Tab-separated table of C-alpha atoms in Angstrom:
chain	number	residue	atom	x	y	z
A	12	MET	CA	15.878	-23.218	11.803
A	13	ARG	CA	15.818	-20.528	8.888
A	14	SER	CA	12.950	-18.530	8.157
A	15	ASP	CA	12.823	-19.747	4.426
A	16	GLU	CA	12.424	-23.108	4.998
A	17	ALA	CA	10.551	-21.935	7.829
A	18	ARG	CA	7.695	-19.889	5.651
A	19	LYS	CA	7.327	-23.886	4.109
A	20	VAL	CA	7.585	-26.530	6.321
A	21	ARG	CA	4.615	-29.356	5.893
A	22	ILE	CA	1.672	-29.102	8.388
A	23	PRO	CA	0.081	-32.252	8.706
A	24	GLY	CA	-2.934	-32.040	6.524
A	25	MET	CA	-1.671	-29.546	4.388
A	26	ARG	CA	-0.022	-29.065	1.030
A	27	ALA	CA	3.071	-27.206	1.467
A	28	SER	CA	1.778	-24.839	-1.633
A	29	PRO	CA	-0.632	-22.520	-0.555
A	30	PRO	CA	-4.026	-24.307	-0.728
A	31	ALA	CA	-6.141	-23.590	-3.002
A	32	TRP	CA	-8.489	-21.452	-1.846
A	33	LEU	CA	-6.371	-19.003	-0.241
A	34	THR	CA	-4.777	-18.366	-3.555
A	35	ALA	CA	-7.871	-17.720	-4.775
A	36	ALA	CA	-8.352	-15.347	-2.429
A	37	GLY	CA	-5.386	-13.770	-2.769
A	38	LEU	CA	-5.547	-13.374	-6.883
A	39	SER	CA	-8.262	-12.429	-6.480
A	40	VAL	CA	-7.506	-9.132	-3.991
A	41	GLY	CA	-4.453	-8.597	-6.635
A	42	ALA	CA	-6.706	-9.035	-9.432
A	43	LEU	CA	-9.355	-5.624	-8.004
A	44	ALA	CA	-6.085	-3.690	-7.359
A	45	MET	CA	-4.410	-3.855	-10.258
A	46	ILE	CA	-7.813	-1.874	-11.349
A	47	PRO	CA	-6.750	1.343	-12.489
A	48	VAL	CA	-3.113	-0.162	-14.169
A	49	ALA	CA	-5.321	-1.603	-16.015
A	50	TYR	CA	-7.033	1.164	-16.760
A	51	LEU	CA	-3.393	2.995	-17.680
A	52	VAL	CA	-2.216	0.745	-20.251
A	53	ALA	CA	-5.574	0.899	-21.875
A	54	ARG	CA	-5.804	4.156	-22.635
A	55	SER	CA	-2.623	4.319	-22.954
A	56	PHE	CA	-2.766	1.896	-25.974
A	57	GLU	CA	-5.294	4.261	-26.947
A	58	SER	CA	-3.405	7.220	-27.397
A	59	GLY	CA	-1.071	5.532	-29.963
A	60	ASP	CA	2.153	6.986	-31.204
A	61	GLU	CA	1.104	10.381	-29.245
A	62	ALA	CA	2.808	6.960	-26.093
A	63	TRP	CA	5.484	7.173	-27.465
A	64	GLU	CA	5.236	10.718	-28.369
A	65	THR	CA	4.661	11.601	-25.030
A	66	LEU	CA	7.895	9.402	-24.064
A	67	LEU	CA	10.484	10.773	-25.975
A	68	ARG	CA	10.169	14.259	-25.030
A	69	PRO	CA	12.867	15.853	-22.489
A	70	ARG	CA	10.189	17.096	-20.075
A	71	THR	CA	9.123	12.949	-19.996
A	72	ALA	CA	12.871	12.420	-18.432
A	73	GLN	CA	12.867	16.245	-16.070
A	74	LEU	CA	10.397	14.604	-14.761
A	75	VAL	CA	10.881	11.324	-14.473
A	76	VAL	CA	14.867	13.130	-12.885
A	77	ASN	CA	12.989	15.019	-10.166
A	78	SER	CA	11.169	12.416	-9.006
A	79	LEU	CA	13.592	10.169	-8.373
A	80	VAL	CA	16.412	11.694	-6.989
A	81	LEU	CA	13.812	13.050	-4.825
A	82	ALA	CA	11.508	9.434	-4.089
A	83	VAL	CA	15.434	8.303	-3.267
A	84	SER	CA	16.776	11.628	-0.889
A	85	VAL	CA	13.640	10.864	1.345
A	86	GLY	CA	14.058	7.039	1.414
A	87	VAL	CA	17.580	7.061	2.482
A	88	THR	CA	16.456	10.180	5.317
A	89	SER	CA	13.686	8.494	6.584
A	90	LEU	CA	15.756	4.882	7.182
A	91	LEU	CA	18.626	7.374	9.187
A	92	LEU	CA	16.409	9.279	10.866
A	93	GLY	CA	13.437	6.297	11.620
A	94	THR	CA	16.500	3.812	13.125
A	95	VAL	CA	17.711	6.251	15.153
A	96	SER	CA	14.584	6.800	16.861
A	97	GLY	CA	13.364	3.261	16.946
A	98	TRP	CA	16.615	2.462	18.663
A	99	MET	CA	15.376	4.905	20.959
A	100	LEU	CA	12.490	4.108	22.169
A	101	ALA	CA	13.164	0.496	21.870
A	102	HIS	CA	16.078	0.500	23.973
A	103	VAL	CA	16.965	4.146	26.022
A	104	ARG	CA	14.592	4.646	29.422
A	105	LEU	CA	12.412	7.651	28.369
A	106	ARG	CA	10.826	9.832	31.247
A	107	GLY	CA	7.391	9.372	29.950
A	108	ARG	CA	7.626	6.331	27.275
A	109	VAL	CA	4.385	6.711	26.104
A	110	LEU	CA	4.737	10.177	25.496
A	111	TRP	CA	7.304	9.896	23.416
A	112	GLY	CA	5.979	7.181	21.596
A	113	VAL	CA	2.990	9.617	20.687
A	114	ILE	CA	5.248	12.954	19.877
A	115	VAL	CA	8.104	11.131	17.312
A	116	THR	CA	4.513	9.329	15.492
A	117	LEU	CA	3.406	12.321	14.987
A	118	PRO	CA	3.971	13.357	11.853
A	119	LEU	CA	1.421	10.383	10.484
A	120	ALA	CA	-0.886	12.924	11.496
A	121	VAL	CA	-0.404	15.989	9.548
A	122	PRO	CA	-0.720	15.053	5.691
A	123	SER	CA	2.171	16.747	3.128
A	124	TYR	CA	0.193	19.614	1.509
A	125	LEU	CA	-1.421	21.051	4.983
A	126	ALA	CA	2.787	20.909	6.312
A	127	ALA	CA	3.677	22.634	3.149
A	128	TYR	CA	1.204	24.966	3.468
A	129	GLY	CA	1.922	25.543	6.937
A	130	TRP	CA	5.209	26.062	5.872
A	131	LEU	CA	4.899	28.351	3.441
A	132	VAL	CA	2.477	30.810	5.975
A	133	LEU	CA	5.638	31.511	7.815
A	134	ILE	CA	8.438	31.579	4.370
A	135	PRO	CA	6.291	32.162	1.987
A	136	SER	CA	9.198	32.057	-1.251
A	137	LEU	CA	10.059	27.761	0.009
A	138	SER	CA	9.128	26.108	-3.204
A	139	GLY	CA	11.919	23.603	-5.400
A	140	PHE	CA	13.125	20.655	-3.951
A	141	TRP	CA	14.388	21.190	-1.197
A	142	PRO	CA	11.309	22.126	0.977
A	143	SER	CA	9.633	19.014	-0.838
A	144	TRP	CA	12.201	16.866	0.935
A	145	VAL	CA	12.092	18.097	3.900
A	146	VAL	CA	8.392	17.177	4.047
A	147	LEU	CA	9.006	15.394	2.482
A	148	THR	CA	10.735	13.574	5.287
A	149	MET	CA	9.489	14.327	8.189
A	150	ALA	CA	6.200	12.560	6.796
A	151	GLY	CA	7.707	9.101	5.685
A	152	THR	CA	10.015	8.834	8.973
A	153	PRO	CA	7.707	7.002	11.607
A	154	TYR	CA	6.575	4.744	9.110
A	155	VAL	CA	10.638	3.408	10.162
A	156	THR	CA	10.306	4.537	13.771
A	157	LEU	CA	8.075	1.814	14.154
A	158	ALA	CA	8.870	-0.757	12.362
A	159	VAL	CA	12.613	-0.741	13.763
A	160	ALA	CA	10.762	0.111	17.337
A	161	ALA	CA	8.495	-3.396	16.540
A	162	ALA	CA	11.466	-5.146	15.186
A	163	LEU	CA	13.519	-4.717	18.390
A	164	ARG	CA	10.644	-5.464	20.807
A	165	SER	CA	10.064	-9.256	19.265
A	166	SER	CA	13.649	-9.604	18.835
A	167	SER	CA	16.599	-10.917	21.778
A	168	GLY	CA	18.150	-8.101	22.902
A	169	HIS	CA	20.755	-9.734	24.865
A	170	LEU	CA	22.925	-10.611	21.735
A	171	GLU	CA	24.324	-7.129	21.397
A	172	PRO	CA	25.673	-6.526	24.752
A	173	VAL	CA	27.679	-10.072	24.467
A	174	ALA	CA	29.340	-8.544	20.564
A	175	ARG	CA	30.425	-5.318	23.085
A	176	SER	CA	32.078	-7.809	25.621
A	177	LEU	CA	33.631	-9.631	22.750
A	178	GLY	CA	35.350	-6.034	22.060
A	179	ARG	CA	33.230	-4.731	19.115
A	180	SER	CA	32.598	-0.879	19.215
A	181	PRO	CA	28.796	-0.210	20.502
A	182	LEU	CA	28.408	0.648	16.369
A	183	SER	CA	30.115	-2.429	14.825
A	184	ALA	CA	27.995	-4.862	17.904
A	185	PHE	CA	25.190	-3.093	16.035
A	186	PHE	CA	24.966	-3.320	12.299
A	187	SER	CA	26.653	-6.818	13.054
A	188	VAL	CA	23.926	-8.215	15.516
A	189	THR	CA	20.815	-5.728	15.528
A	190	TRP	CA	20.841	-4.175	12.260
A	191	PRO	CA	20.469	-8.164	10.645
A	192	ARG	CA	17.539	-8.740	12.262
A	193	VAL	CA	16.093	-5.481	11.357
A	194	ALA	CA	16.906	-4.537	8.094
A	195	PRO	CA	12.889	-6.821	6.833
A	196	SER	CA	11.127	-4.277	9.013
A	197	ALA	CA	13.393	-0.916	8.658
A	198	LEU	CA	13.632	-1.653	5.059
A	199	ALA	CA	8.841	-2.645	5.135
A	200	GLY	CA	8.784	1.392	5.750
A	201	THR	CA	11.688	2.715	3.693
A	202	LEU	CA	9.329	1.237	1.007
A	203	VAL	CA	6.341	3.230	2.084
A	204	ALA	CA	7.958	6.130	2.852
A	205	VAL	CA	9.837	6.508	-0.701
A	206	LEU	CA	6.402	5.684	-2.621
A	207	TYR	CA	4.730	7.743	-0.458
A	208	SER	CA	7.321	11.036	-2.124
A	209	LEU	CA	6.310	8.696	-5.651
A	210	SER	CA	3.454	9.608	-5.921
A	211	ASP	CA	2.055	12.646	-3.398
A	212	PHE	CA	1.414	15.335	-4.914
A	213	GLY	CA	-0.393	17.922	-2.675
A	214	ALA	CA	3.230	18.627	-1.309
A	215	VAL	CA	4.950	19.394	-4.110
A	216	SER	CA	2.335	21.280	-6.220
A	217	MET	CA	2.634	23.233	-3.482
A	218	LEU	CA	6.211	23.488	-3.001
A	219	ARG	CA	6.252	24.144	-7.070
A	220	PHE	CA	8.538	21.324	-7.065
A	221	GLN	CA	7.673	19.896	-10.451
A	222	THR	CA	7.560	15.113	-10.183
A	223	LEU	CA	5.600	13.367	-12.977
A	224	THR	CA	2.801	13.596	-10.387
A	225	TRP	CA	2.551	17.115	-11.189
A	226	GLY	CA	3.037	16.067	-14.788
A	227	ILE	CA	-0.050	13.658	-14.386
A	228	HIS	CA	-2.493	16.204	-12.505
A	229	SER	CA	-1.437	18.882	-14.958
A	230	ALA	CA	-2.342	16.964	-18.255
A	231	TYR	CA	-5.713	15.456	-16.559
A	232	ALA	CA	-6.670	19.972	-15.241
A	233	ALA	CA	-5.462	21.744	-18.445
A	234	SER	CA	-6.315	20.026	-21.168
A	235	PHE	CA	-7.766	16.939	-19.257
A	236	ASP	CA	-6.347	14.881	-21.879
A	237	ARG	CA	-6.909	11.595	-20.562
A	238	GLY	CA	-4.529	9.827	-22.965
A	239	LEU	CA	-1.315	11.806	-21.931
A	240	ALA	CA	-1.736	12.013	-17.789
A	241	ALA	CA	-1.788	8.245	-18.637
A	242	VAL	CA	1.530	7.318	-20.024
A	243	LEU	CA	2.933	9.698	-17.444
A	244	SER	CA	1.136	6.932	-14.730
A	245	VAL	CA	2.009	4.346	-16.526
A	246	VAL	CA	5.879	5.132	-16.334
A	247	LEU	CA	5.893	6.480	-12.608
A	248	VAL	CA	3.871	2.833	-12.059
A	249	LEU	CA	7.381	1.567	-14.016
A	250	LEU	CA	9.261	3.072	-11.031
A	251	ALA	CA	7.047	1.654	-8.038
A	252	ALA	CA	7.472	-1.367	-9.411
A	253	THR	CA	11.613	-1.431	-9.821
A	254	VAL	CA	11.116	0.596	-6.016
A	255	VAL	CA	9.354	-2.800	-5.392
A	256	ILE	CA	11.608	-5.273	-6.681
A	257	THR	CA	14.158	-3.458	-5.186
A	258	GLU	CA	12.672	-3.586	-1.881
A	259	ARG	CA	12.589	-7.204	-2.014
A	260	ARG	CA	15.926	-8.291	-2.889
A	261	LEU	CA	17.654	-6.486	-0.564
A	262	ARG	CA	15.127	-7.469	1.715
A	263	ARG	CA	16.716	-10.073	3.930
A	264	ARG	CA	14.373	-13.336	5.682
A	265	VAL	CA	13.404	-11.780	9.717
A	266	PRO	CA	15.887	-14.861	11.862
A	267	PRO	CA	13.212	-17.624	14.053
A	268	ALA	CA	13.620	-15.124	17.563
A	269	LEU	CA	15.497	-16.397	21.123
A	270	GLY	CA	12.792	-16.298	22.589
A	271	ASN	CA	11.060	-13.506	24.656
A	272	THR	CA	13.564	-11.319	26.245
A	273	ARG	CA	13.512	-7.737	27.337
A	274	PRO	CA	15.609	-5.859	25.309
A	275	PRO	CA	18.516	-4.347	27.845
A	276	SER	CA	17.236	-1.162	28.756
A	277	LEU	CA	19.646	1.973	28.546
A	278	ALA	CA	19.768	4.810	31.072
A	279	LEU	CA	19.057	8.328	29.356
A	280	GLY	CA	22.790	10.146	29.544
A	281	PRO	CA	25.187	12.420	28.047
A	282	ARG	CA	25.664	10.607	25.200
A	283	MET	CA	22.242	9.307	24.263
A	284	LEU	CA	21.206	12.959	24.401
A	285	PRO	CA	21.854	13.122	20.444
A	286	LEU	CA	19.575	10.241	20.015
A	287	VAL	CA	16.650	11.987	22.231
A	288	VAL	CA	18.025	15.517	19.440
A	289	ILE	CA	17.415	12.964	16.190
A	290	ALA	CA	14.268	12.196	16.866
A	291	SER	CA	12.831	14.824	17.590
A	292	ILE	CA	14.311	16.403	14.163
A	293	PRO	CA	10.850	14.632	12.489
A	294	PRO	CA	8.128	16.134	14.494
A	295	LEU	CA	10.096	19.647	15.118
A	296	LEU	CA	9.883	20.206	11.301
A	297	GLY	CA	6.628	17.879	9.740
A	298	VAL	CA	4.336	19.395	12.907
A	299	LEU	CA	4.675	21.993	15.684
A	300	LEU	CA	6.738	24.714	12.882
A	301	PRO	CA	4.405	24.115	10.276
A	302	LEU	CA	1.472	23.992	12.515
A	303	ALA	CA	2.478	26.808	14.397
A	304	GLY	CA	1.752	28.998	10.607
A	305	LEU	CA	-1.611	27.281	11.085
A	306	LEU	CA	-2.218	28.215	14.727
A	307	ASP	CA	-1.128	32.088	13.877
A	308	ARG	CA	-4.035	31.430	10.845
A	309	LEU	CA	-6.187	30.523	13.480
A	310	LEU	CA	-6.136	32.574	15.849
A	311	GLN	CA	-6.511	35.307	13.746
A	312	ALA	CA	-10.274	37.432	14.575
A	313	GLU	CA	-11.830	37.091	10.792
A	314	THR	CA	-11.216	33.137	10.656
A	315	MET	CA	-13.307	32.352	13.440
A	316	ARG	CA	-16.193	34.722	12.216
A	317	GLN	CA	-15.527	32.458	8.849
A	318	ILE	CA	-16.991	29.062	10.214
A	319	ASP	CA	-20.018	27.464	9.211
A	320	VAL	CA	-20.109	25.003	11.737
A	321	GLU	CA	-22.769	22.757	9.724
A	322	ARG	CA	-20.184	22.712	7.332
A	323	PHE	CA	-17.931	21.861	9.773
A	324	PHE	CA	-19.333	19.485	11.453
A	325	ALA	CA	-20.914	17.848	8.211
A	326	ALA	CA	-17.299	17.971	7.049
A	327	THR	CA	-15.308	16.040	10.579
A	328	ALA	CA	-18.165	13.564	10.553
A	329	SER	CA	-18.181	12.134	6.994
A	330	THR	CA	-14.441	12.202	7.630
A	331	ILE	CA	-14.892	9.724	10.772
A	332	THR	CA	-17.277	7.725	9.144
A	333	LEU	CA	-14.832	7.468	5.274
A	334	GLY	CA	-12.266	6.142	7.501
A	335	ALA	CA	-13.544	3.848	9.250
A	336	ALA	CA	-14.860	2.023	6.451
A	337	ALA	CA	-12.049	2.757	4.465
A	338	ALA	CA	-9.629	0.861	7.807
A	339	ALA	CA	-12.098	-2.576	7.693
A	340	LEU	CA	-12.514	-3.273	4.290
A	341	THR	CA	-8.243	-2.794	3.553
A	342	VAL	CA	-7.628	-4.516	6.545
A	343	LEU	CA	-9.825	-7.566	5.054
A	344	LEU	CA	-8.811	-7.826	1.907
A	345	SER	CA	-5.090	-7.781	3.284
A	346	LEU	CA	-5.638	-10.473	4.974
A	347	PRO	CA	-5.405	-13.865	2.551
A	348	VAL	CA	-2.123	-11.689	1.007
A	349	ALA	CA	-0.862	-11.213	4.269
A	350	ALA	CA	-0.978	-15.185	5.118
A	351	LEU	CA	0.297	-16.371	1.563
A	352	ALA	CA	3.317	-13.852	2.143
A	353	ALA	CA	3.753	-14.739	5.521
A	354	ARG	CA	4.227	-18.682	4.898
A	355	TYR	CA	4.771	-19.580	1.565
A	356	SER	CA	7.298	-18.631	-1.079
A	357	GLY	CA	7.833	-18.512	-4.488
A	358	PRO	CA	6.992	-16.699	-7.740
A	359	LEU	CA	2.951	-17.201	-7.277
A	360	VAL	CA	3.416	-15.162	-3.744
A	361	SER	CA	4.929	-12.633	-4.714
A	362	LEU	CA	3.206	-11.555	-7.596
A	363	VAL	CA	0.277	-11.343	-5.085
A	364	GLU	CA	2.155	-9.735	-2.921
A	365	SER	CA	3.592	-6.914	-5.174
A	366	SER	CA	0.581	-6.221	-6.855
A	367	THR	CA	-1.103	-4.555	-4.018
A	368	SER	CA	2.231	-2.930	-3.173
A	369	VAL	CA	2.232	-0.813	-6.885
A	370	ALA	CA	-0.517	0.862	-6.120
A	371	LEU	CA	1.280	2.127	-3.326
A	372	ALA	CA	2.817	4.799	-6.091
A	373	LEU	CA	-0.029	5.555	-7.906
A	374	PRO	CA	-1.125	9.376	-7.467
A	375	GLY	CA	-5.000	9.120	-6.312
A	376	ILE	CA	-5.884	11.499	-9.250
A	377	VAL	CA	-5.198	8.370	-11.552
A	378	VAL	CA	-7.019	6.034	-8.957
A	379	GLY	CA	-10.158	7.962	-8.796
A	380	LEU	CA	-10.257	8.818	-12.626
A	381	SER	CA	-9.678	4.904	-13.580
A	382	LEU	CA	-12.701	4.016	-11.240
A	383	VAL	CA	-14.714	7.196	-12.731
A	384	PHE	CA	-13.941	4.919	-15.768
A	385	PHE	CA	-14.967	1.592	-14.765
A	386	THR	CA	-17.983	2.374	-12.726
A	387	LEU	CA	-19.150	4.563	-15.519
A	388	THR	CA	-18.412	1.378	-18.167
A	389	VAL	CA	-19.185	-1.192	-15.556
A	390	ALA	CA	-20.970	-0.744	-12.636
A	391	PRO	CA	-23.445	2.495	-12.858
A	392	ALA	CA	-24.798	1.776	-9.966
A	393	PHE	CA	-21.747	2.830	-8.204
A	394	TYR	CA	-20.302	5.739	-10.354
A	395	GLN	CA	-19.944	8.401	-6.927
A	396	GLY	CA	-21.368	6.118	-4.310
A	397	LEU	CA	-19.437	6.677	-0.604
A	398	ALA	CA	-18.582	2.601	-2.376
A	399	ALA	CA	-16.722	3.241	-4.651
A	400	LEU	CA	-14.501	6.026	-2.200
A	401	VAL	CA	-14.184	3.607	0.397
A	402	PHE	CA	-12.774	1.079	-2.345
A	403	ALA	CA	-11.058	3.637	-3.828
A	404	TYR	CA	-8.728	4.002	-0.570
A	405	ALA	CA	-8.376	0.410	-0.040
A	406	VAL	CA	-6.870	0.374	-3.539
A	407	LEU	CA	-4.683	2.971	-2.451
A	408	PHE	CA	-3.342	1.935	1.441
A	409	LEU	CA	-3.857	-1.489	0.818
A	410	PRO	CA	0.115	-2.019	1.057
A	411	ARG	CA	0.901	-0.467	3.656
A	412	ALA	CA	-2.379	-3.126	5.664
A	413	VAL	CA	-0.464	-5.955	3.920
A	414	GLY	CA	2.965	-5.342	5.030
A	415	THR	CA	2.028	-4.774	8.758
A	416	VAL	CA	-0.339	-7.554	8.891
A	417	ARG	CA	1.842	-9.877	7.219
A	418	SER	CA	4.776	-9.215	9.733
A	419	GLY	CA	2.595	-10.095	12.716
A	420	LEU	CA	1.247	-13.484	10.478
A	421	ALA	CA	4.815	-14.313	10.530
A	422	LEU	CA	5.328	-13.862	14.513
A	423	VAL	CA	2.959	-16.829	15.341
A	424	PRO	CA	4.694	-19.080	15.464
A	425	ILE	CA	3.885	-22.020	13.107
A	426	ARG	CA	3.828	-25.138	15.277
A	427	LEU	CA	1.099	-24.000	17.220
A	428	ALA	CA	-1.564	-24.428	14.621
A	429	GLU	CA	1.058	-27.905	14.330
A	430	VAL	CA	-0.997	-28.797	17.052
A	431	SER	CA	-4.065	-27.693	16.331
A	432	HIS	CA	-4.657	-29.171	12.716
A	433	SER	CA	-2.770	-32.971	14.616
A	434	LEU	CA	-6.017	-32.728	18.151
A	435	GLY	CA	-8.313	-32.766	14.579
A	436	VAL	CA	-9.038	-28.912	14.048
A	437	SER	CA	-9.282	-27.909	10.004
A	438	VAL	CA	-6.458	-25.468	8.803
A	439	VAL	CA	-8.993	-22.533	7.979
A	440	ARG	CA	-11.312	-22.824	11.756
A	441	SER	CA	-6.909	-23.341	13.510
A	442	TRP	CA	-6.248	-19.915	11.599
A	443	MET	CA	-9.523	-18.923	12.892
A	444	ARG	CA	-9.418	-19.593	16.545
A	445	ILE	CA	-5.299	-19.410	16.830
A	446	THR	CA	-3.864	-17.976	14.385
A	447	LEU	CA	-5.729	-14.732	13.648
A	448	PRO	CA	-6.228	-13.409	17.563
A	449	MET	CA	-2.675	-13.873	18.007
A	450	ALA	CA	-2.060	-10.984	15.031
A	451	LEU	CA	-4.439	-8.879	16.471
A	452	PRO	CA	-2.207	-5.942	17.584
A	453	SER	CA	-0.804	-6.269	13.581
A	454	LEU	CA	-4.178	-6.350	12.318
A	455	GLY	CA	-5.433	-3.170	14.543
A	456	VAL	CA	-2.485	-1.235	14.070
A	457	ALA	CA	-2.824	-1.572	10.170
A	458	ALA	CA	-6.378	-0.041	10.208
A	459	CYS	CA	-4.677	2.572	12.346
A	460	LEU	CA	-2.712	3.110	9.782
A	461	VAL	CA	-5.131	3.321	6.662
A	462	ALA	CA	-7.144	5.723	8.824
A	463	ILE	CA	-5.393	8.023	9.219
A	464	ALA	CA	-4.275	8.253	5.265
A	465	ALA	CA	-7.984	7.639	4.112
A	466	ALA	CA	-8.555	11.324	6.618
A	467	LYS	CA	-5.554	12.674	4.328
A	468	GLU	CA	-6.304	11.839	0.677
A	469	LEU	CA	-7.475	14.414	-1.321
A	470	PRO	CA	-7.628	13.881	-5.054
A	471	ALA	CA	-9.368	10.827	-5.011
A	472	THR	CA	-11.873	12.809	-2.034
A	473	LEU	CA	-12.116	15.017	-5.116
A	474	LEU	CA	-12.896	12.811	-8.428
A	475	LEU	CA	-15.037	10.267	-6.307
A	476	ARG	CA	-17.462	11.587	-3.458
A	477	PRO	CA	-21.687	12.149	-3.677
A	478	THR	CA	-22.226	15.157	-4.709
A	479	GLY	CA	-22.819	17.198	-1.601
A	480	THR	CA	-20.596	15.306	0.531
A	481	SER	CA	-17.326	16.595	1.226
A	482	THR	CA	-14.467	16.241	4.359
A	483	LEU	CA	-12.133	18.087	5.735
A	484	ALA	CA	-9.143	17.429	3.472
A	485	THR	CA	-11.726	18.575	0.652
A	486	GLU	CA	-13.074	21.761	2.312
A	487	LEU	CA	-9.339	22.653	3.919
A	488	TRP	CA	-7.864	22.121	-0.056
A	489	SER	CA	-10.909	24.105	-1.930
A	490	ARG	CA	-10.588	27.093	0.001
A	491	THR	CA	-6.399	26.591	0.343
A	492	ALA	CA	-7.256	27.090	-3.339
A	493	VAL	CA	-8.856	30.716	-3.606
A	494	ALA	CA	-6.644	32.156	-0.912
A	495	GLU	CA	-8.724	31.643	2.209
A	496	PHE	CA	-5.812	30.905	4.160
A	497	GLY	CA	-8.288	32.284	7.312
A	498	ALA	CA	-11.111	30.307	6.470
A	499	ALA	CA	-8.799	27.420	5.586
A	500	ALA	CA	-7.374	26.887	8.861
A	501	PRO	CA	-10.494	25.353	11.674
A	502	TYR	CA	-10.277	22.310	8.777
A	503	ALA	CA	-6.786	22.095	9.245
A	504	ALA	CA	-7.232	22.313	12.508
A	505	MET	CA	-9.020	19.110	12.979
A	506	LEU	CA	-7.967	17.092	10.365
A	507	VAL	CA	-5.101	17.141	12.508
A	508	LEU	CA	-7.328	15.930	15.627
A	509	VAL	CA	-8.180	13.794	13.349
A	510	ALA	CA	-5.723	11.721	12.318
A	511	ALA	CA	-3.881	11.849	16.075
A	512	VAL	CA	-6.356	9.705	17.232
A	513	PRO	CA	-5.058	6.720	14.824
A	514	ALA	CA	-2.194	8.327	15.120
A	515	VAL	CA	-1.566	7.623	18.732
A	516	LEU	CA	-3.344	4.840	19.450
A	517	LEU	CA	0.132	3.450	17.062
A	518	SER	CA	2.559	5.688	19.580
A	519	ARG	CA	1.267	3.022	21.809
A	520	ALA	CA	2.329	-0.285	20.945
A	521	ALA	CA	5.863	2.145	19.817
A	522	GLY	CA	5.819	3.997	23.332
A	523	LYS	CA	5.280	0.847	25.162
A	524	ASP	CA	7.772	0.265	28.673
A	525	ALA	CA	8.152	-2.848	28.165
A	526	THR	CA	8.017	-4.426	31.568
């Protein structure tokens, strides 16, 4: 049975279309995720003729071109590197496989602005497109690696050797048999990498490559022109929507798994060494070399004397607490959207899923300012409160959670729900007792991804944090902004350690030896 047909199987006692409660929950989450977009549209209409003048400026066209070129370049390179790394983790017998899983996911623990800062410490003259491309590619590749490795382990691994026995070359066998099965997961990871590069502000600003996010920040910071920044943000949202629609068209539904079989494990020989080298590029360029520059600053004697111990540990505690709260709320909000996307199809389901995906391309400063406006006018009790900040994290990182949870729910056999319902168990109870427990690993992965992202988030945190509250990211940024590189180094080191904890948990799934 084709996957498209499987998604529409009629469960006894349940309509072929989504149940009303699930549809209502999904629409509610989609509406919450679209609050920043509604703010942008409102501000753009208030700009009137100025909005059209902004759109027709040559400067706007240049920012759009720069953003597109960077995003496409990052996406293509992340797809290539991530596919190779994921295939190696799933198929090659590596000594210390779990350690390799940790290594390839380490770039997730290093914020793009932190990696850019580390490179600038080593090479102060770096600027422009190429350094930005390297930094963002290294940050985006692990999303593809994790997705490809998980997809390879969840499908039969014996078709590729059969194709090779019929005379196909290894490369031809991979593209004809294996690639169609992992392509949806690989494209989903690439989508995250592309949207991440579109929404990045820290790295491109430090490396002086002018993109739309740079233009938006300049409009807010230089003249506090919300109308101009809103117009540029609408352009960014339209680009993100184009990326999401393109990914939806390219994605092919995952074929049903042919049994719980273990992928063939290949010995690590000379022919596999190039794969190891390729898989080592992201952790080398995205983690090791940037952190070498940070370590150099950290070990300087004056750095240790500049540490405010109380402030340091307060920022660490705030980062951990906010990350945990954001992970819990985001995973909870992702459940109805992921359930709709995994089990049903149609224009309404696509609309709900796409509404959550577009939020990833919004820069944090836009989400922050939109929630400042929203809380001041609609819910003043939440203004500059922790609840507004945690909600901003949920809006920003909901697409990552939805994609991961959707993949986990899609792998749960629909027959189990049919059997449960035939025994008199209600649809909701069957989902809670069978589907959700079987999808718990994907929920854990989604929570780790959100916790890492929340720990690294900067612009929204700067705008929405309560007075007197700071995180490791805000402390790092405030010190680098005034060129206190030595004082920033301890916060940078702790930020890497805090983000590395969920990254290591993620890597256990990617590097696990399926024996």
